Every structure is written in structure tokens, then in C-alpha cells.
Short mmCIF file of C-alpha atoms in Angstrom, two decimals:
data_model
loop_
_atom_site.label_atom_id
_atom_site.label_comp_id
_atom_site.label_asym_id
_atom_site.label_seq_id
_atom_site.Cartn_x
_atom_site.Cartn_y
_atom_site.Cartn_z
CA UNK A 1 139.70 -97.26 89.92
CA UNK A 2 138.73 -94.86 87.17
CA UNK A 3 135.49 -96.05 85.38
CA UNK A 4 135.67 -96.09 80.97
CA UNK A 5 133.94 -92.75 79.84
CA UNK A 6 130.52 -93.84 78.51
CA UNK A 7 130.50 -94.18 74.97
CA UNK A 8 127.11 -92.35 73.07
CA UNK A 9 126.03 -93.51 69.50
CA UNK A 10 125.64 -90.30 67.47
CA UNK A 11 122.28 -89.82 66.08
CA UNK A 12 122.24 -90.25 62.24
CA UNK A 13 120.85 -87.24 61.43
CA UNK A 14 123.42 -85.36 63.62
CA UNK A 15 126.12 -87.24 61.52
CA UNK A 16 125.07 -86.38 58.12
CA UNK A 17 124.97 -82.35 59.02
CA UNK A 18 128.62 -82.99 60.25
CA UNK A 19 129.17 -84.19 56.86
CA UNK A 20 127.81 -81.53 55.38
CA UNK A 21 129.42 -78.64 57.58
CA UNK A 22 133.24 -80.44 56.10
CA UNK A 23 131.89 -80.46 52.66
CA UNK A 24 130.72 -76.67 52.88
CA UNK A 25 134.31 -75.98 54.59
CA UNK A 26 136.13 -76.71 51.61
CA UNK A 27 137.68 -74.21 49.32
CA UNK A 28 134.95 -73.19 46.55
CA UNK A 29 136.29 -74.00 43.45
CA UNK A 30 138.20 -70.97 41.41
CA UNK A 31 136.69 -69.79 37.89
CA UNK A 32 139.15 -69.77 35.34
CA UNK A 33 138.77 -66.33 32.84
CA UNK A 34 137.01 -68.30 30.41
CA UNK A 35 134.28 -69.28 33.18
CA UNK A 36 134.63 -66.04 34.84
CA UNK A 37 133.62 -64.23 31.00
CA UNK A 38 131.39 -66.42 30.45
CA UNK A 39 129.48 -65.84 33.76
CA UNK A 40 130.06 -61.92 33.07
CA UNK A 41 128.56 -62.29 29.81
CA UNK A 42 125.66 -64.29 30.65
CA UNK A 43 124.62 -61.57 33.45
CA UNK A 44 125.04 -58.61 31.07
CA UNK A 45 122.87 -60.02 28.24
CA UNK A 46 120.25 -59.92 30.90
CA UNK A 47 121.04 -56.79 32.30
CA UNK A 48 121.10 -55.44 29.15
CA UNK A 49 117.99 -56.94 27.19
CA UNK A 50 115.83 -54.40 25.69
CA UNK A 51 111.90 -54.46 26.17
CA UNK A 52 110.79 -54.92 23.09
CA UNK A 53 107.00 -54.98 23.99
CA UNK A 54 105.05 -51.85 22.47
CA UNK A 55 104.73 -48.90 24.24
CA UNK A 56 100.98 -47.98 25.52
CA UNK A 57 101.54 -45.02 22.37
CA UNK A 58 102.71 -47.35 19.82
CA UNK A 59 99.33 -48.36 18.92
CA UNK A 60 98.15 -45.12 17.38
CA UNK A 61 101.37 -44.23 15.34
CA UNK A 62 100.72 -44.62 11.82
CA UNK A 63 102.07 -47.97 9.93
CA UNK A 64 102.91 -45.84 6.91
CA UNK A 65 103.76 -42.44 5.97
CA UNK A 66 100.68 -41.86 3.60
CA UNK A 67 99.11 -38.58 3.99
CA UNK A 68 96.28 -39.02 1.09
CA UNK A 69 92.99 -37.94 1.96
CA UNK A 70 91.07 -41.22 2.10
CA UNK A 71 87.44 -42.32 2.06
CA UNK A 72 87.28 -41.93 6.25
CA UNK A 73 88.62 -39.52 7.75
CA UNK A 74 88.12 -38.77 11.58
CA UNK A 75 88.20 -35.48 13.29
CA UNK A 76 88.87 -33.87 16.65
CA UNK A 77 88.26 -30.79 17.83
CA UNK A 78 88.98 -28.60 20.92
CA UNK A 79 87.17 -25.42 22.12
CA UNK A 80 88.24 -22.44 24.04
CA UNK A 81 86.06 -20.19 26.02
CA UNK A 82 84.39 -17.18 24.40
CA UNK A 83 81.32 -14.94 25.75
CA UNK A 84 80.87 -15.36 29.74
CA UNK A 85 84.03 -18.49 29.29
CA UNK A 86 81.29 -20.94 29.47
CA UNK A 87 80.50 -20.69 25.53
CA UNK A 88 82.59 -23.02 23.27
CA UNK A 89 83.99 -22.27 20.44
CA UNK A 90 86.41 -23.61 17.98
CA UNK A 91 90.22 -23.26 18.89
CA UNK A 92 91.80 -26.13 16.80
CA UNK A 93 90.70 -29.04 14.45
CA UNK A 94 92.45 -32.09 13.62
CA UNK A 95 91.53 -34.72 10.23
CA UNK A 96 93.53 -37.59 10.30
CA UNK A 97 93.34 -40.48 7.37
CA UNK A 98 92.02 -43.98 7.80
CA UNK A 99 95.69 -44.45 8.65
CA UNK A 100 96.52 -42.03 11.27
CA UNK A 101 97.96 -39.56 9.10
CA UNK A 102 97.51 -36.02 9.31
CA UNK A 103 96.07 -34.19 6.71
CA UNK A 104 94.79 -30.82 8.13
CA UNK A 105 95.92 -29.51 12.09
CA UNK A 106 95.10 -25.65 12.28
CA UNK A 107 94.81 -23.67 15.47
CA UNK A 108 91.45 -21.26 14.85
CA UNK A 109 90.91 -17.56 15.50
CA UNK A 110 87.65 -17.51 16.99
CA UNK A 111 84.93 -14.85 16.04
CA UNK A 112 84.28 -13.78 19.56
CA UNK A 113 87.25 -12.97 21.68
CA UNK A 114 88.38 -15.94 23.58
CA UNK A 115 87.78 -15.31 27.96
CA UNK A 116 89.34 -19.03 28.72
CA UNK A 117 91.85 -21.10 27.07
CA UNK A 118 90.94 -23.76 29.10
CA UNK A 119 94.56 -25.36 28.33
CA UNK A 120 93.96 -27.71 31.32
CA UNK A 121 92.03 -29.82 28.69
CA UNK A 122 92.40 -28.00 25.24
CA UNK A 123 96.12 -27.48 25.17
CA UNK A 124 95.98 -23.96 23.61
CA UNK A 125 97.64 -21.07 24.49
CA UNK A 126 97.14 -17.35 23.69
CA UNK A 127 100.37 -17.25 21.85
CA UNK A 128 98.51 -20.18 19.68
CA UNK A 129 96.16 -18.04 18.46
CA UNK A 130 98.08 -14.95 17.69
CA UNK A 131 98.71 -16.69 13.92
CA UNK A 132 95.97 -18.75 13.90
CA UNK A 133 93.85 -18.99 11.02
CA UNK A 134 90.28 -17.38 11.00
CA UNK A 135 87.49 -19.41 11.34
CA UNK A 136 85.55 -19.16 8.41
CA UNK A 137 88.95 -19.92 6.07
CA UNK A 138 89.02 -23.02 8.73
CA UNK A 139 85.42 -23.92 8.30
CA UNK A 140 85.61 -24.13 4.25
CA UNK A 141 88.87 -26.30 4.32
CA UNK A 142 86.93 -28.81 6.87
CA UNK A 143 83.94 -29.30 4.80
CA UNK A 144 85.93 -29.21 1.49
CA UNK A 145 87.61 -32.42 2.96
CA UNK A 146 84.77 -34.66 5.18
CA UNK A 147 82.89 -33.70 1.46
CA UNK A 148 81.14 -36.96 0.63
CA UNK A 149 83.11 -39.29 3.25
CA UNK A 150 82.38 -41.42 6.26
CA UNK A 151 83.15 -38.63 9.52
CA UNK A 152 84.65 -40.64 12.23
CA UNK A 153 84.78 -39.05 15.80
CA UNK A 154 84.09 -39.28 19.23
CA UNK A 155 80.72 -36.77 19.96
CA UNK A 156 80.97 -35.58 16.51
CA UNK A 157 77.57 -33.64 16.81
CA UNK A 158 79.55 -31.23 19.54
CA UNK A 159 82.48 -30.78 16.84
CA UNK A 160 80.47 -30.39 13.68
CA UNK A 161 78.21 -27.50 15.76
CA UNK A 162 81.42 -25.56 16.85
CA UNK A 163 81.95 -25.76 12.67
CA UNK A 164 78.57 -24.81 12.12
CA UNK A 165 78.54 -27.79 9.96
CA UNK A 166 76.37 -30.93 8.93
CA UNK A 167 77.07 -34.20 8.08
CA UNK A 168 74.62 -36.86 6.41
CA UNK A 169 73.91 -39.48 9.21
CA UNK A 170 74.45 -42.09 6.70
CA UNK A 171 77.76 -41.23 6.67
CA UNK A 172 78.63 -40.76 10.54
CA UNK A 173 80.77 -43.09 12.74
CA UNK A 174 80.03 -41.83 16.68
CA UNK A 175 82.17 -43.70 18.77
CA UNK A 176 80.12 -42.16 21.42
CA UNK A 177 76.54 -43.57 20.09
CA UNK A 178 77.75 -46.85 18.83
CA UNK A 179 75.97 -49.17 20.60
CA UNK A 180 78.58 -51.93 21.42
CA UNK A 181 80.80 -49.11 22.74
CA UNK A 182 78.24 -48.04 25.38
CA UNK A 183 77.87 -49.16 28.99
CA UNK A 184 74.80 -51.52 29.14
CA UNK A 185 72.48 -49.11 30.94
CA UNK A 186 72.86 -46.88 27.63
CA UNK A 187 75.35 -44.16 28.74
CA UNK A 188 78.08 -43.13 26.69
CA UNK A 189 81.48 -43.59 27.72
CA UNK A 190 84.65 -41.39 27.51
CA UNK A 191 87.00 -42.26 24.73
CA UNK A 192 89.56 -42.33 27.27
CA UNK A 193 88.19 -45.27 28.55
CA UNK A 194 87.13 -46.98 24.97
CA UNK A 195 91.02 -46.43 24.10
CA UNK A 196 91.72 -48.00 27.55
CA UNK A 197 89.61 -50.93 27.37
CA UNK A 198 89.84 -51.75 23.08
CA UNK A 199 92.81 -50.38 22.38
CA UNK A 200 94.80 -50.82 25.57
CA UNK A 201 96.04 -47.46 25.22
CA UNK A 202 96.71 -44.42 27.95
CA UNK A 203 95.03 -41.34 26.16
CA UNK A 204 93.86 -37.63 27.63
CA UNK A 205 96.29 -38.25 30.64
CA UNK A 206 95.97 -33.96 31.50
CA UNK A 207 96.14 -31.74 28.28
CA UNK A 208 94.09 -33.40 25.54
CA UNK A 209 96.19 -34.07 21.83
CA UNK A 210 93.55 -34.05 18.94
CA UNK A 211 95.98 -35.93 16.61
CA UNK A 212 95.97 -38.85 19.51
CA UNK A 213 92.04 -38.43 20.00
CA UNK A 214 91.36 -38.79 16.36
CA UNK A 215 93.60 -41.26 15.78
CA UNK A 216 91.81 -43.17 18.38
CA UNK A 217 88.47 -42.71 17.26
CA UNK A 218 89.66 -43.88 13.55
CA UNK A 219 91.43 -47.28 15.02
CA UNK A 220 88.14 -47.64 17.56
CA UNK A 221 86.53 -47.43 14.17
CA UNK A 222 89.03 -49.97 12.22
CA UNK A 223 88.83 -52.33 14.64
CA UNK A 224 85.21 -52.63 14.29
CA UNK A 225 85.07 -51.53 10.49
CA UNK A 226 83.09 -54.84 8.82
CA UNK A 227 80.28 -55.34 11.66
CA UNK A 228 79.97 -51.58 12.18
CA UNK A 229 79.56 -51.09 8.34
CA UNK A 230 76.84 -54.22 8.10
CA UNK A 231 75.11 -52.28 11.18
CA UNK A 232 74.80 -48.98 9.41
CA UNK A 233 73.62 -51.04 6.57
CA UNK A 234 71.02 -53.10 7.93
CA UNK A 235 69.82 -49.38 9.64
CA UNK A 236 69.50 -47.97 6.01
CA UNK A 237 67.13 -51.14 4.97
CA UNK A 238 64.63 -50.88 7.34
CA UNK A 239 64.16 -46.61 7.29
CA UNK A 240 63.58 -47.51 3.70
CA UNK A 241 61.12 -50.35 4.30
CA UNK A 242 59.94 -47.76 7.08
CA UNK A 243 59.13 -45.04 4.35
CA UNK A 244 57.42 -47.61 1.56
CA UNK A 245 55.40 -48.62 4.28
CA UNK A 246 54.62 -44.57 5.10
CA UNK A 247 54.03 -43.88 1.11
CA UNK A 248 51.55 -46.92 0.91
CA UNK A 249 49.56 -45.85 4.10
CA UNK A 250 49.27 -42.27 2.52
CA UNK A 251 48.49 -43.58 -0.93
CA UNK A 252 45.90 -45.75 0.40
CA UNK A 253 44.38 -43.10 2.70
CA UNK A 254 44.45 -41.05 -0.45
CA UNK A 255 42.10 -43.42 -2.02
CA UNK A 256 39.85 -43.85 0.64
CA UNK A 257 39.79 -40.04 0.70
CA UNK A 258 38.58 -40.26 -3.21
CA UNK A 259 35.84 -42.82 -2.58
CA UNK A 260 34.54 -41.12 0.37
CA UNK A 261 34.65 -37.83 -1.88
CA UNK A 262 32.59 -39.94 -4.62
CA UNK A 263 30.18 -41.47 -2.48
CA UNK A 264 28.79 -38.04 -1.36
CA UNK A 265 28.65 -36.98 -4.91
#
């Protein structure tokens, strides 16, 4: 006599994927053209969505088109090789206004014949030179315009000595000596990495642009304008304090002198 097959109670768990396996077998539901347009159209927008977040350059274009020569101005320079090739001298100057405009870009003839381009970093070329302007014509143009305005810069002292120019202190703006702009040991820091780390901006990436570096320097400068300027100022106060102090010391030794002069008499 043939015994009843032994009937097993499925697990519930086992059930339930069973379930699921039918449900997943069933025909996926068709997309009419609207949906299918729709979907299509939803996809492209993203595919196609611009970045509209500034580029690392946007930063140092100018927000207007106003080439005036205004009360700051900042300069660049870059030097070529003359002498031995390890002399500098001048091989192009840039002013831009307080706005990023330029207002004077002239490649220089130097006085000594030029033994290194050094285009690596300077960007010149010989063929820059061959129509460049001479130095001296240069040189008067430069101080006709930083005449009685704040200089800003980065190192300004090496640019103004390849001009064989001065500047009043009073009215220099170093970003290379101002003091919140240094590392805290004292050293100065590359504007590279001042326009990396306060202007989140990519600068002096191989050949060096003197529009880009000045422009830098000026919106280093900008973006520090009103405690920079009360800096300078407070500066100013106390050399002058400094030299009434000096003049009293002197007049007073001055009197001593006299009664000391007297008393001998």
C-alpha cells in the first residue's frame, strides 16, 4: 500500500519571495509618448544644465569697462636677463585701475642687450622687443601716472628699482610686507598663493601675465581697503608723535647745552 507523500508547510519568508518573483514576472508597464517625452525631457535638462558657478578667472575680470586713471593704481612688472643673464632688467610694465582696467601695458627695450628672456616666467619673446618702446620713454610715462597715488603691487621695491624709480612710503600698498598677508613666522608669501588662499583664484600657473598679477594685487588690496587704510594711518600717527618726541629731546638738550655754556661763563 502506497503511503500519502508527506506534506511540508512552506516557510513564510520563502512564500513572500515567491510572491515577489510573479510580481517582477509581469509585463512592465508601456510609456505612452507623452510619458516617454516627458522622461526624455526631464533627462536632457540635466544633461544639458550649464555650470553657472564662476570660473577660477572670473574673479579678476573687470566689473566695468572704465579705463580712467584712478587714485590707486597697481603695477606689475617682468624682467629679462641683461649683463651675465643674471641681471634684471625691465622687459614689460603693466598699471591697471582700482578696477582692473588697463591703462598702460608696454613691452620695454632694455638699455643693455638682453642675454635671457627668461619666457619660462616673464612671457617675453625676442620678437617682443623688436618694437618695444625704450626705456627711458617707458620710465617717464610710469611716473607721470603712479604721480601722487597710492602704488599697489606685490614686491613693489623690486619693480620700482628696475624703473629706477621712488615712491613715498606713505603712499605704498606691498602685498608682500602687509602684515596680515604674511605667514606667522614673518616670511613673505608668493602672490600665487595670496590669490589662492583670498581670492580663490589659480594665478602664475607657468608663464606669468602682469595684467592678471596686478589685477590681483589691486583686488588683494580692495578686499582689505578700509582696515589696510586705518593701518597705514595709525603708522603715520605715531612716526609723527615719534618725531615731536625727537624735536623736544633736541630742544631740551639744546637748553641744557646753553646753561651749561652759561654756568662756565
Amino acid at each position: 500500500m502506497k503511503k500519502k507523500p508527506t506534506q511540508f508547510q512552506l516557510n513564510p519568508n520563502w512564500a513572500q519571495f515567491q510572491e515577489a518573483q510573479k510580481s517582477q514576472s509581469k509585463p512592465s508597464r508601456r510609456f505612452n509618448n507623452s510619458e516617454t517625452e516627458t522622461r526624455k525631457t526631464i533627462l536632457g535638462k540635466r544633461k544639458e544644465r550649464v555650470d553657472d558657478s564662476p570660473s577660477l578667472l572670473n574673479v579678476l575680470e573687470p566689473v566695468n569697462g572704465d579705463s580712467s586713471v584712478t587714485d590707486e593704481i597697481a603695477m606689475d612688472c617682468e624682467m629679462v636677463g641683461v649683463g651675465l643673464g643674471n641681471k634684471s632688467a625691465l622687459g614689460r610694465v603693466t598699471l591697471v585701475n582700482k578696477w582692473g582696467n588697463v591703462i598702460y601695458d608696454e613691452f620695454v627695450r632694455p638699455i643693455e642687450r638682453v642675454v635671457d628672456f627668461r619666457t619660462q616666467i616673464s612671457g617675453i619673446r625676442s620678437w617682443d622687443l623688436r618694437k618695444a618702446k625704450d626705456f627711458w620713454i617707458v620710465q617717464n610715462k610710469v611716473a607721470e601716472l603712479i604721480k601722487g597715488r597710492i602704488l599697489v603691487g606685490h614686491a613693489l621695491r623690486n619693480d620700482l628699482k628696475a624703473l629706477l624709480l621712488s615712491h613715498p612710503k606713505k603712499d605704498l600698498r606691498d602685498t608682500s610686507v602687509y602684515q596680515p598677508f604674511k605667514r606667522e613666522q614673518g616670511s613673505v608669501r608668493a602672490l600665487r598663493h595670496l590669490a589662492a588662499e583670498f581670492l580663490g583664484v589659480e594665478i602664475q600657473n607657468g608663464e606669468h601675465c602682469p595684467v592678471e598679477d596686478a589685477r590681483a594685487a589691486m583686488l588683494l588690496y580692495q578686499k582689505n581697503r578700509q582696515i589696510w587704510e586705518k593701518s597705514v594711518k595709525l603708522q603715520l600717527k605715531l612716526k609723527e608723535k615719534q618725531k615731536k618726541r625727537g624735536k623736544g629731546k633736541r630742544k631740551r638738550k639744546e637748553g641744557d647745552d646753553l646753561k651749561t655754556d652759561h654756568a662756565e661763563y
